[in-house]
Tab-separated table of C-alpha atoms in Angstrom:
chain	number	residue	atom	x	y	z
A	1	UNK	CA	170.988	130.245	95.270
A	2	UNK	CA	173.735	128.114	97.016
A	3	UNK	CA	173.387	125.486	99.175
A	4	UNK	CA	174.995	127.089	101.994
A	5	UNK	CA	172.847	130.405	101.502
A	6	UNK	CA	169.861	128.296	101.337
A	7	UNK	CA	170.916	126.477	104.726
A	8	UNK	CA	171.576	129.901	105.891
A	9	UNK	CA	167.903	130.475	105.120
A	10	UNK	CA	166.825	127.513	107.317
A	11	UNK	CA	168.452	128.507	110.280
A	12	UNK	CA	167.257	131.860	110.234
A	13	UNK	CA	163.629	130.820	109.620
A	14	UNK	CA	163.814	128.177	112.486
A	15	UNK	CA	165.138	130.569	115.054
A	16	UNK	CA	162.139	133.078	114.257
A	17	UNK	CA	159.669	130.180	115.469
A	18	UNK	CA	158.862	130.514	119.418
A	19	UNK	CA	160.058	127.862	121.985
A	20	UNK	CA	156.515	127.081	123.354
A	21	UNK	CA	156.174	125.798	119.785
A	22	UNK	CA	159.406	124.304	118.548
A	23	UNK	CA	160.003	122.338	122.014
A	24	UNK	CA	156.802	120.456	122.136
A	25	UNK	CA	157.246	119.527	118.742
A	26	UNK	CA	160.884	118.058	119.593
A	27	UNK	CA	159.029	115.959	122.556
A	28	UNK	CA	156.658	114.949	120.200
A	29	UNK	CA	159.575	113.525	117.816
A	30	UNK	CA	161.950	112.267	120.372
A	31	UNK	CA	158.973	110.117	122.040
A	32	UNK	CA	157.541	108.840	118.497
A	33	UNK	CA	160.786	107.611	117.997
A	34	UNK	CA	161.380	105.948	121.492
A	35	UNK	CA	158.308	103.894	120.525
A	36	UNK	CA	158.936	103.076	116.839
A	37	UNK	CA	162.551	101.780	118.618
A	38	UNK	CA	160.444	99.510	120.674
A	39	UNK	CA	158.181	98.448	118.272
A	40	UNK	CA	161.900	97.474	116.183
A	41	UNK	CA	163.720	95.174	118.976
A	42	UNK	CA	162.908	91.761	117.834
A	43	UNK	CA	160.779	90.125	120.691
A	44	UNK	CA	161.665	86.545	121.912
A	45	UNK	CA	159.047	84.956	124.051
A	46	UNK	CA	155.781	83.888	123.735
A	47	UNK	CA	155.115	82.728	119.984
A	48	UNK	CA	158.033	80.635	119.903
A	49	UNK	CA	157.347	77.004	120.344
A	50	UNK	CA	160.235	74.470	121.666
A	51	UNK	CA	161.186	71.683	120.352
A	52	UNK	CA	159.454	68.576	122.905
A	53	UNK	CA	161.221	65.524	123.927
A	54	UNK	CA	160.682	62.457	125.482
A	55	UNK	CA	162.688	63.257	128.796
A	56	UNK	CA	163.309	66.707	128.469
A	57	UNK	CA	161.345	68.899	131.018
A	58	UNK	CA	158.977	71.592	129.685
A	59	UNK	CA	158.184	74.816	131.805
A	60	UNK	CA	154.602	75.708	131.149
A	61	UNK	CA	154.194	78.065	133.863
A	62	UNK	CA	152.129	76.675	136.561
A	63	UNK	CA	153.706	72.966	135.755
A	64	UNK	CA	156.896	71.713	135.222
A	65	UNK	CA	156.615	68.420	133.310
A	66	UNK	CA	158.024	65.371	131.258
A	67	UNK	CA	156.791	63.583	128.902
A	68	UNK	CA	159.001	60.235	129.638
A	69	UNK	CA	156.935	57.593	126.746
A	70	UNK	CA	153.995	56.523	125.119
A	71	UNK	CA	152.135	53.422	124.975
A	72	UNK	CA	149.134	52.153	122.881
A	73	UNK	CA	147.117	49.883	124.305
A	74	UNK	CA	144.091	47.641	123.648
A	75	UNK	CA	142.342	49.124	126.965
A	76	UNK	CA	143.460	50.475	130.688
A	77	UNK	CA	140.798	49.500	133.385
A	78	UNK	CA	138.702	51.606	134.767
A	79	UNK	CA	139.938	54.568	132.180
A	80	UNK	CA	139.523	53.257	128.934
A	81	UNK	CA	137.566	50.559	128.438
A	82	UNK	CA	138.689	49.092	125.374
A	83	UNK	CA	137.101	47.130	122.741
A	84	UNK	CA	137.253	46.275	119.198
A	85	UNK	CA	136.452	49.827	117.882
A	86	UNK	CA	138.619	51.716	120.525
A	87	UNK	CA	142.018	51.779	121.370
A	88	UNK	CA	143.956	53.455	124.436
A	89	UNK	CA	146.519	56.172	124.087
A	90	UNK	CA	148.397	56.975	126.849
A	91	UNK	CA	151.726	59.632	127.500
A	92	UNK	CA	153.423	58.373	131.086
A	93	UNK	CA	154.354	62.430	132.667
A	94	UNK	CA	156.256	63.615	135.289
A	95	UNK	CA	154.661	66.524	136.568
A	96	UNK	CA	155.111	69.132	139.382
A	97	UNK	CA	153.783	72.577	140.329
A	98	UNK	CA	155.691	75.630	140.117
A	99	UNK	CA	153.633	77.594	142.647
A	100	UNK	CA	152.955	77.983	145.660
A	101	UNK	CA	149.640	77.219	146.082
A	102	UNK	CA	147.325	74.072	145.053
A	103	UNK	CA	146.166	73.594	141.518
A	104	UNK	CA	143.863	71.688	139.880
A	105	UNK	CA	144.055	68.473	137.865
A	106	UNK	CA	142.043	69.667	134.750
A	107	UNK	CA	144.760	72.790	134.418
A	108	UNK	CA	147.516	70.033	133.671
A	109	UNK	CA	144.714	67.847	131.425
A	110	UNK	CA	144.026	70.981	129.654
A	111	UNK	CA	148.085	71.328	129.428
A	112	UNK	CA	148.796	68.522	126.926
A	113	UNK	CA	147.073	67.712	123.742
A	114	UNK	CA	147.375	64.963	121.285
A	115	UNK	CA	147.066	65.841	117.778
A	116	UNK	CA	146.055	63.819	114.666
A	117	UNK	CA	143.865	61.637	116.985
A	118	UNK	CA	140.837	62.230	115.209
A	119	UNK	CA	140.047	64.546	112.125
A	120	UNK	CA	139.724	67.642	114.551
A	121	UNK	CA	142.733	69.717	116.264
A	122	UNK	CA	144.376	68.939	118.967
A	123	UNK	CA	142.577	66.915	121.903
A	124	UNK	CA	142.933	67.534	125.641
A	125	UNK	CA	144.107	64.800	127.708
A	126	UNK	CA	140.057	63.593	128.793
A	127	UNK	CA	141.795	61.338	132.298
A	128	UNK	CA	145.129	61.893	133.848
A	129	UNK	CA	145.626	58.852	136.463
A	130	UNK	CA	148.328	58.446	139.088
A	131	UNK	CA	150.399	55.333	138.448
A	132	UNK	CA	150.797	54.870	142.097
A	133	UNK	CA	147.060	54.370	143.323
A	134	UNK	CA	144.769	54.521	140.073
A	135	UNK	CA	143.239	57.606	141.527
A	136	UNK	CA	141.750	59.706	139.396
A	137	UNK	CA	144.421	63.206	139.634
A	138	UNK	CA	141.896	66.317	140.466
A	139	UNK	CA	144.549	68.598	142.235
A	140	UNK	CA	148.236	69.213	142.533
A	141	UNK	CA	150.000	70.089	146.117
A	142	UNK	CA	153.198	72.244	146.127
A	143	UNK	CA	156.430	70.351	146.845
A	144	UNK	CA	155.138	66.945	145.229
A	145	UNK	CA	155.805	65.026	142.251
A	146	UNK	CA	153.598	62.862	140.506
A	147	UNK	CA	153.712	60.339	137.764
A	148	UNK	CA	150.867	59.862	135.871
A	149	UNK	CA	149.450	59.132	133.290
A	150	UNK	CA	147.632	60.778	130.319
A	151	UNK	CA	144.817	58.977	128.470
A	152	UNK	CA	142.741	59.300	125.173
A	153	UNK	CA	140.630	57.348	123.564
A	154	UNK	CA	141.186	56.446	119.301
A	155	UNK	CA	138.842	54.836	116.741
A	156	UNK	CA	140.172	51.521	115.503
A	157	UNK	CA	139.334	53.147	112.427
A	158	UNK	CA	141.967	55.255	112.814
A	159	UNK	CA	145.737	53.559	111.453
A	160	UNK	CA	147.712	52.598	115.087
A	161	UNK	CA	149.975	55.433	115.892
A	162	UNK	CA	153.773	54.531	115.820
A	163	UNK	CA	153.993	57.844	117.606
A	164	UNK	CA	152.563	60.513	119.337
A	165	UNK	CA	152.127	64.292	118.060
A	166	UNK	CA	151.836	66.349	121.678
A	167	UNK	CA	151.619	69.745	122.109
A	168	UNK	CA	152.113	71.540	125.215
A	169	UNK	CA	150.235	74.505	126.376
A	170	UNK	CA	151.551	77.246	129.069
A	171	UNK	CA	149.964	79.932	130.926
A	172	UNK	CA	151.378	83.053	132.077
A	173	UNK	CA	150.556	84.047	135.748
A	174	UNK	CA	148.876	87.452	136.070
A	175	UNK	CA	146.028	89.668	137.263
A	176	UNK	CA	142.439	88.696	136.232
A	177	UNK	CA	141.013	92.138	134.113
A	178	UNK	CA	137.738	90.730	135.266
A	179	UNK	CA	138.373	90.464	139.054
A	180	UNK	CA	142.023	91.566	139.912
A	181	UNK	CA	143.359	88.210	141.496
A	182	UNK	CA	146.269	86.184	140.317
A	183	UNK	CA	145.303	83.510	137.710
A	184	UNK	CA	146.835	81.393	135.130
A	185	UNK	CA	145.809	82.769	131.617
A	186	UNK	CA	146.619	83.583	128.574
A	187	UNK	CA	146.888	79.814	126.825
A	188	UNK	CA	149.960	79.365	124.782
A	189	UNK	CA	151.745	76.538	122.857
A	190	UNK	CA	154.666	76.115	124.094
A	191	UNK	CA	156.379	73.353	122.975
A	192	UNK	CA	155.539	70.492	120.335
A	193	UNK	CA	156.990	67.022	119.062
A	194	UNK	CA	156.557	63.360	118.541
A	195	UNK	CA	157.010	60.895	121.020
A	196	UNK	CA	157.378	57.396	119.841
A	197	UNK	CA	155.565	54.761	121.239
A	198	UNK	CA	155.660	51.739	122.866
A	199	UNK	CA	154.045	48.804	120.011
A	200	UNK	CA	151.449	46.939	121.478
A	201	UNK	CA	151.829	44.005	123.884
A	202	UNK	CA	150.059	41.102	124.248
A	203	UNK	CA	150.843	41.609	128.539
A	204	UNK	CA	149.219	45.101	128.061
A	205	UNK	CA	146.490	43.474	130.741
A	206	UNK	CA	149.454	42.753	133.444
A	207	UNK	CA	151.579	45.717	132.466
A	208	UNK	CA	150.084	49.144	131.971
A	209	UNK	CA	152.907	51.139	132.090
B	1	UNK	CA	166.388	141.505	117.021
B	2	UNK	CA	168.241	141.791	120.166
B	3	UNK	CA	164.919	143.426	121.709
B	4	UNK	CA	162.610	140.226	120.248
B	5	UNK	CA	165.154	137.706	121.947
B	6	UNK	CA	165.193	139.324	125.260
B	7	UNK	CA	161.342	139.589	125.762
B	8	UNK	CA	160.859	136.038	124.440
B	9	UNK	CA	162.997	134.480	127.721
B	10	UNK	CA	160.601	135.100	130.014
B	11	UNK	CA	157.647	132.580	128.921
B	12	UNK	CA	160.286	130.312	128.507
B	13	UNK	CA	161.148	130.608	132.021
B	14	UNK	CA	157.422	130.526	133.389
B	15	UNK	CA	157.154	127.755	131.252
B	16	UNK	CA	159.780	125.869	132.903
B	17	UNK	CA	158.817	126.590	136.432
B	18	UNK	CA	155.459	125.775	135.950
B	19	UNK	CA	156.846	122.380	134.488
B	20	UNK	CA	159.581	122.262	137.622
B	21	UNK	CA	156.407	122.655	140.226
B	22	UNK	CA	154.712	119.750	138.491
B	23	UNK	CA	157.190	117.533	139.148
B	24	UNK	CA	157.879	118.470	142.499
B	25	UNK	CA	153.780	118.197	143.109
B	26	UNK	CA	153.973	114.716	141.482
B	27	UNK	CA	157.078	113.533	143.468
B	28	UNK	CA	155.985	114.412	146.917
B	29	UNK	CA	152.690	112.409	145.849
B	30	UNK	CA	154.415	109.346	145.454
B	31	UNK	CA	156.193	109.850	148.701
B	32	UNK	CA	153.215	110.395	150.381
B	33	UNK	CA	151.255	107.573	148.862
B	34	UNK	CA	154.365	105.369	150.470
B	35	UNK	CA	153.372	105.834	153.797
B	36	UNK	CA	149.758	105.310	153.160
B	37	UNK	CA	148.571	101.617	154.577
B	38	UNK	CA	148.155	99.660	150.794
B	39	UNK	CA	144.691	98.281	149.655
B	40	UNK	CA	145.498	94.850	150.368
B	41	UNK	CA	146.224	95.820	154.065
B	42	UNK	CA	143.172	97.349	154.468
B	43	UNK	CA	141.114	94.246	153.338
B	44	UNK	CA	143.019	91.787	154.762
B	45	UNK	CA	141.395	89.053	156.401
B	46	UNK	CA	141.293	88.794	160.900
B	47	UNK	CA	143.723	85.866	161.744
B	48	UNK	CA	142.447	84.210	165.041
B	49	UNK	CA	145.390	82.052	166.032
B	50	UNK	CA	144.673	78.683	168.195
B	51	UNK	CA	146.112	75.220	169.368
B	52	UNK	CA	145.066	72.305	169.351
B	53	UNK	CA	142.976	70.559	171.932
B	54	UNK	CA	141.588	74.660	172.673
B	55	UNK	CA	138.511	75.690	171.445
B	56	UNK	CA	138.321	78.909	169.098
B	57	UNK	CA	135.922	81.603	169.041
B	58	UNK	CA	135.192	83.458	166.078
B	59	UNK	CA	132.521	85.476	164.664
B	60	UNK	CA	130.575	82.495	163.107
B	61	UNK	CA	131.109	79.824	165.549
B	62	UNK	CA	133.484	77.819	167.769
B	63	UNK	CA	136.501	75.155	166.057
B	64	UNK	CA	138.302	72.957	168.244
B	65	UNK	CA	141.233	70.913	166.227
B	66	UNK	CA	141.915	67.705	167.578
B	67	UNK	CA	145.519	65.716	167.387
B	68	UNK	CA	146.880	64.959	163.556
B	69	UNK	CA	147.856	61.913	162.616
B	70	UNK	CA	149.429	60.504	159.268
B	71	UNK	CA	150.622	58.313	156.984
B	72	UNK	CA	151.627	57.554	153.149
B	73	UNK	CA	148.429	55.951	152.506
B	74	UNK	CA	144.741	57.156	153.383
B	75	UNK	CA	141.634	55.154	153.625
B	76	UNK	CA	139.004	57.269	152.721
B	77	UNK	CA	135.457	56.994	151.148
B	78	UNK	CA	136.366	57.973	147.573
B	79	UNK	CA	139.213	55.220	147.784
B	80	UNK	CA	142.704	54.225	148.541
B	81	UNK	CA	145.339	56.582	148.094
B	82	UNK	CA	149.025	57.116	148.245
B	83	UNK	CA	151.602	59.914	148.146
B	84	UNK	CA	155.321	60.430	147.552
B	85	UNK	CA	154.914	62.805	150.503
B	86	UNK	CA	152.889	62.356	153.801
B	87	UNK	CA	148.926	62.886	154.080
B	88	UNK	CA	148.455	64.493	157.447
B	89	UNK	CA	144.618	64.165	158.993
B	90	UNK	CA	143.070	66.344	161.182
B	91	UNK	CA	139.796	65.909	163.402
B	92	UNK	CA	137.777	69.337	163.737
B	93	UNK	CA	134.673	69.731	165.823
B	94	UNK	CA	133.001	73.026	164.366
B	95	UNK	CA	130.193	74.640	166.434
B	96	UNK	CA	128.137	77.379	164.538
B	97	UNK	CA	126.522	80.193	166.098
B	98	UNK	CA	123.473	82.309	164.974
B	99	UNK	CA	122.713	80.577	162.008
B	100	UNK	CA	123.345	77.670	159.916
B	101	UNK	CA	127.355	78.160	158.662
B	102	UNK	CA	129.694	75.556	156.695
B	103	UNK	CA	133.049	75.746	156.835
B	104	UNK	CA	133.602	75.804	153.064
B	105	UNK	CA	137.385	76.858	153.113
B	106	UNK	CA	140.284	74.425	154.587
B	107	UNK	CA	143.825	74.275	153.861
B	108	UNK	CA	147.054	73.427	155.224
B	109	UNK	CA	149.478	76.336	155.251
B	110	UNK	CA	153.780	75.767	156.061
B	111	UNK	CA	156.019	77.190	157.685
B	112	UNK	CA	157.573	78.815	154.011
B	113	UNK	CA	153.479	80.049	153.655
B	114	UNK	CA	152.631	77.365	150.571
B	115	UNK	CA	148.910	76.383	150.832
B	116	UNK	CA	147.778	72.785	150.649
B	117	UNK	CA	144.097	73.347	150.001
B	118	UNK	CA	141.491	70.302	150.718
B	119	UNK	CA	138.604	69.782	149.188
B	120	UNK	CA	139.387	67.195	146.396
B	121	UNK	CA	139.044	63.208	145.759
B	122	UNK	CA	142.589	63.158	146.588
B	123	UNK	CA	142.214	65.638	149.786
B	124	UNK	CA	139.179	65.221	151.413
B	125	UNK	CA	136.946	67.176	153.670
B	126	UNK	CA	133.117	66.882	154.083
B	127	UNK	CA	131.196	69.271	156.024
B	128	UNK	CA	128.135	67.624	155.056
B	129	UNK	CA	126.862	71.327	154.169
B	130	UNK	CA	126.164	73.509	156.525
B	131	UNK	CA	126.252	73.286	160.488
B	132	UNK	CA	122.912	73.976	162.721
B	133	UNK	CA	123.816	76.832	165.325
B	134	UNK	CA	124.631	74.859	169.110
B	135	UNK	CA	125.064	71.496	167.355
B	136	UNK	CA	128.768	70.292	167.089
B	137	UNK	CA	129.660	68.971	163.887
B	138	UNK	CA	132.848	65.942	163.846
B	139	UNK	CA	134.448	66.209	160.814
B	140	UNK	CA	137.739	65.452	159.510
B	141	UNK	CA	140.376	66.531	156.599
B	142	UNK	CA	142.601	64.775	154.780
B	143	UNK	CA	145.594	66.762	152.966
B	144	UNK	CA	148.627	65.132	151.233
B	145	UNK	CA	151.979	67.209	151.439
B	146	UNK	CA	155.778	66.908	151.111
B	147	UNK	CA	157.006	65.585	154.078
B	148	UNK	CA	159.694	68.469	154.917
B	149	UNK	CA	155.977	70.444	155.067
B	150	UNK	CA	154.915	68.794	158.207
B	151	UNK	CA	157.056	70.526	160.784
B	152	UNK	CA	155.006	73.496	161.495
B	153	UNK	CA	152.357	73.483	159.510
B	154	UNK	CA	148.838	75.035	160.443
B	155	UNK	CA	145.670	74.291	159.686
B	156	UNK	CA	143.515	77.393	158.296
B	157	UNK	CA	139.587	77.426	157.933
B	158	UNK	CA	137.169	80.369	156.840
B	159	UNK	CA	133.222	79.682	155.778
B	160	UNK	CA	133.779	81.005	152.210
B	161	UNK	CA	135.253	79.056	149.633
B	162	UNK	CA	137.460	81.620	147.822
B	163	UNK	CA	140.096	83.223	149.623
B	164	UNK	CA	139.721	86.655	148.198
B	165	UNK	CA	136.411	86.277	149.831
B	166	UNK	CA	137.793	86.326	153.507
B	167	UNK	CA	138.668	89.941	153.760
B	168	UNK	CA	137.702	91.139	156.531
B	169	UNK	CA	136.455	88.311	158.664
B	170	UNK	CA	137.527	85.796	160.748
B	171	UNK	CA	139.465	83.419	159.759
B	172	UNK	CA	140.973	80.457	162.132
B	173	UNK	CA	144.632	79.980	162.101
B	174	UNK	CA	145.391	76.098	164.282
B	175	UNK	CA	149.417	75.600	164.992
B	176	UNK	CA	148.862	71.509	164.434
B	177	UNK	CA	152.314	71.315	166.716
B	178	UNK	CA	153.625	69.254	164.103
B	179	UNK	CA	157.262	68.548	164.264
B	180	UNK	CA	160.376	66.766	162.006
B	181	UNK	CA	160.033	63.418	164.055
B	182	UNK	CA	155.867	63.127	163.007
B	183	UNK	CA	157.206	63.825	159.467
B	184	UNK	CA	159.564	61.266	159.664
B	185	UNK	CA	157.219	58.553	161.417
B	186	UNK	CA	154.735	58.706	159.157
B	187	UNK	CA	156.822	58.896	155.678
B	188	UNK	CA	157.899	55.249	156.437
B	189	UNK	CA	154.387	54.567	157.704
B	190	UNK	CA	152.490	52.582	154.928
B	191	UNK	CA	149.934	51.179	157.390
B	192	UNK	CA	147.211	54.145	155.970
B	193	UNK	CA	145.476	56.354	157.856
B	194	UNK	CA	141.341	56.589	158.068
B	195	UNK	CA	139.401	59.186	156.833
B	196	UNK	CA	135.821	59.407	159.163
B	197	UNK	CA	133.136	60.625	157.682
B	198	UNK	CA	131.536	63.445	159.427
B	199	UNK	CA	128.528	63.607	161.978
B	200	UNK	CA	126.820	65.908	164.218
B	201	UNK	CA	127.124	65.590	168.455
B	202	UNK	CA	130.110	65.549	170.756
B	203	UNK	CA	132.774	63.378	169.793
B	204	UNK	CA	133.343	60.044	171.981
B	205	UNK	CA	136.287	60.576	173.984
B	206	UNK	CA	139.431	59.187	173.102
């Protein structure tokens, strides 16, 4: 047998099978295949996490913010009370809202973690103070600005930092599955770095920023 | 052969129709699903607009919104606090009727429809709880916004906390008659503003 009689052979055989059962079959193919294509294009998005900067603004989602220096200090009053087995870190952000709508201060404490401050993972900032008043910063209005600042707390056993590991985490805006309304979820790193710091002064009393 | 092809067109063709009337069925759905009012219409929430100075009636009780005032800085009982915008303060006498009612939701909306919701250390309001039915409770609210918010804005208050909770039912809508000059005025104003705290009875006149 030939090749050409045996593709002869083909033909005829798939001509003999009925439309109502060759065509669905064909769907069947043609969508598999728009899928698989999908599944192929390489995605860019979430999973990818930037490069941070000191000075270089960060979209998280809800907040856009800057991380503009750190300091270490021996304490910050009435945040950190400082003594010989504690030490204060701080990050000095810019911050503003990308909505609409008021948000709360522990979204943008929950949006920046230090890492390597203790032996676990990465630690939510615990107080986020505005440098203008003191005030303690519980909610974000639309339109406004805000410099603050970011505080931890570190063990004096711990070696002082020389820098600061950050990561930032975003949140995509979206309806609840629970409820249906708009909310900030889904929790993502979104950019990571070091941001050197500020050695210790012996003014840190006078100057806290 | 010939005879075999002939007779197997015409499934094919009912096929097809049937297929052809689907789509038309499914089309004309969508259309007519268009014109339908949406969900969120449906459950949207009763917007009583007011002024200030007039007293509003709603389904709960009575508001009356008194004159703003504001400044950069506010006194209030949590503390001292300042803004890079303006905080704008607004009296409101809130008389509830047929049972004990707070007014747990209070926000500043714009003229561009951004919400500047009160309620925190940094934007007060105190109800003190709930108000007794006939007794007029003074309170006050405290919001800090950009200042190129100020010209227009209006003060909105419901009883429930969560907005997605005022479908449905009244909800008071104040013009505060708030214009570019006030903006202006207070955003170089760094004399602070008061925050009262609240109290039941009429308030003393002015």
């Amino acid at each position: 047998m030939t090749a050409s009689s045996g593709a002869r052979r083909v033909v005829r055989t798939l001509r003999e099978i009925p439309f109502l059962v060759w065509g669905p079959l064909l769907l069947a193919v043609v969508l598999a295949a728009g899928v698989a294509a999908g599944e192929l294009v390489p995605r860019v998005g979430p999973g990818r996490i930037a490069e941070l900067e000191a000075g270089v603004e960060v979209d998280t989602g809800p907040f856009l913010l800057t991380v503009e220096r750190a300091r270490v200090l021996d304490e910050l009053p009435g945040v950190a009370e400082g003594d010989d087995t504690a030490r204060a870190l701080a990050l000095v952000v810019t911050v503003s809202l990308t909505s609409d709508r008021t948000l709360s201060g522990a979204m943008l404490a929950d949006s920046v973690a230090l890492r390597g401050i203790d032996d676990d993972g990465p630690v939510p900032a615990p107080n986020v103070v505005v440098l203008a008043d003191g005030s303690h910063l519980d909610a974000l209005q639309p339109g406004l600005e805000y410099e603050v600042a970011m505080v931890w707390e570190q063990s004096a056993e711990h070696p002082e930092p020389v820098e600061l590991d950050v990561e930032v985490t975003g949140r995509t805006l979206r309806d609840s599955a629970i409820d249906g309304a708009a909310q900030w979820l889904d929790r993502t790193p979104v950019a990571a770095g070091t941001v050197p710091v500020t050695p210790m002064d012996s003014q840190a009393g006078a100057d806290n920023r | 052969m010939r005879h075999r092809r002939r007779a197997g067109w015409r499934p094919i063709m009912g096929t097809v129709s049937v297929g052809a009337l689907l789509v038309v069925a499914l089309a004309l759905g969508q259309a007519v699903e268009r014109f339908l009012p949406s969900r969120d219409d449906t459950l949207r929430p009763f917007e009583r607009a007011g002024v200030v100075g007039e007293p509003l009636s709603l389904r709960y009780g009575t508001i009356e919104v008194g004159q703003p005032d504001g400044s950069t800085v506010l006194h209030a009982p949590g503390g001292v606090y300042s803004t890079t915008g303006v905080y704008v303060v607004v009296p409101i006498t809130f008389t509830a009727k047929g049972e004990p009612q707070p007014l747990a939701y209070v926000a500043i909306r714009d003229a561009e429809g951004r919400v500047y919701r009160a309620g925190s250390r940094r934007n007060p309001w105190s109800m003190l709880g709930a108000a007794q039915p006939g007794i007029p409770r003074q309170a006050q609210i405290a919001v800090e916004l950009p200042v190129d918010a100020v010209a227009g804005a209006q003060v909105v208050l419901a009883p429930r906390p969560n907005d997605m909770d005022h479908r449905r039912d009244d909800v008071a809508v104040v013009d505060l008659g708030l214009t570019a000059t006030d903006a202006q005025e207070w955003a170089t104003d760094d004399d602070g503003v008061t925050l009262e705290p609240a109290y039941d009875g009429e308030r003393p006149p002015s």
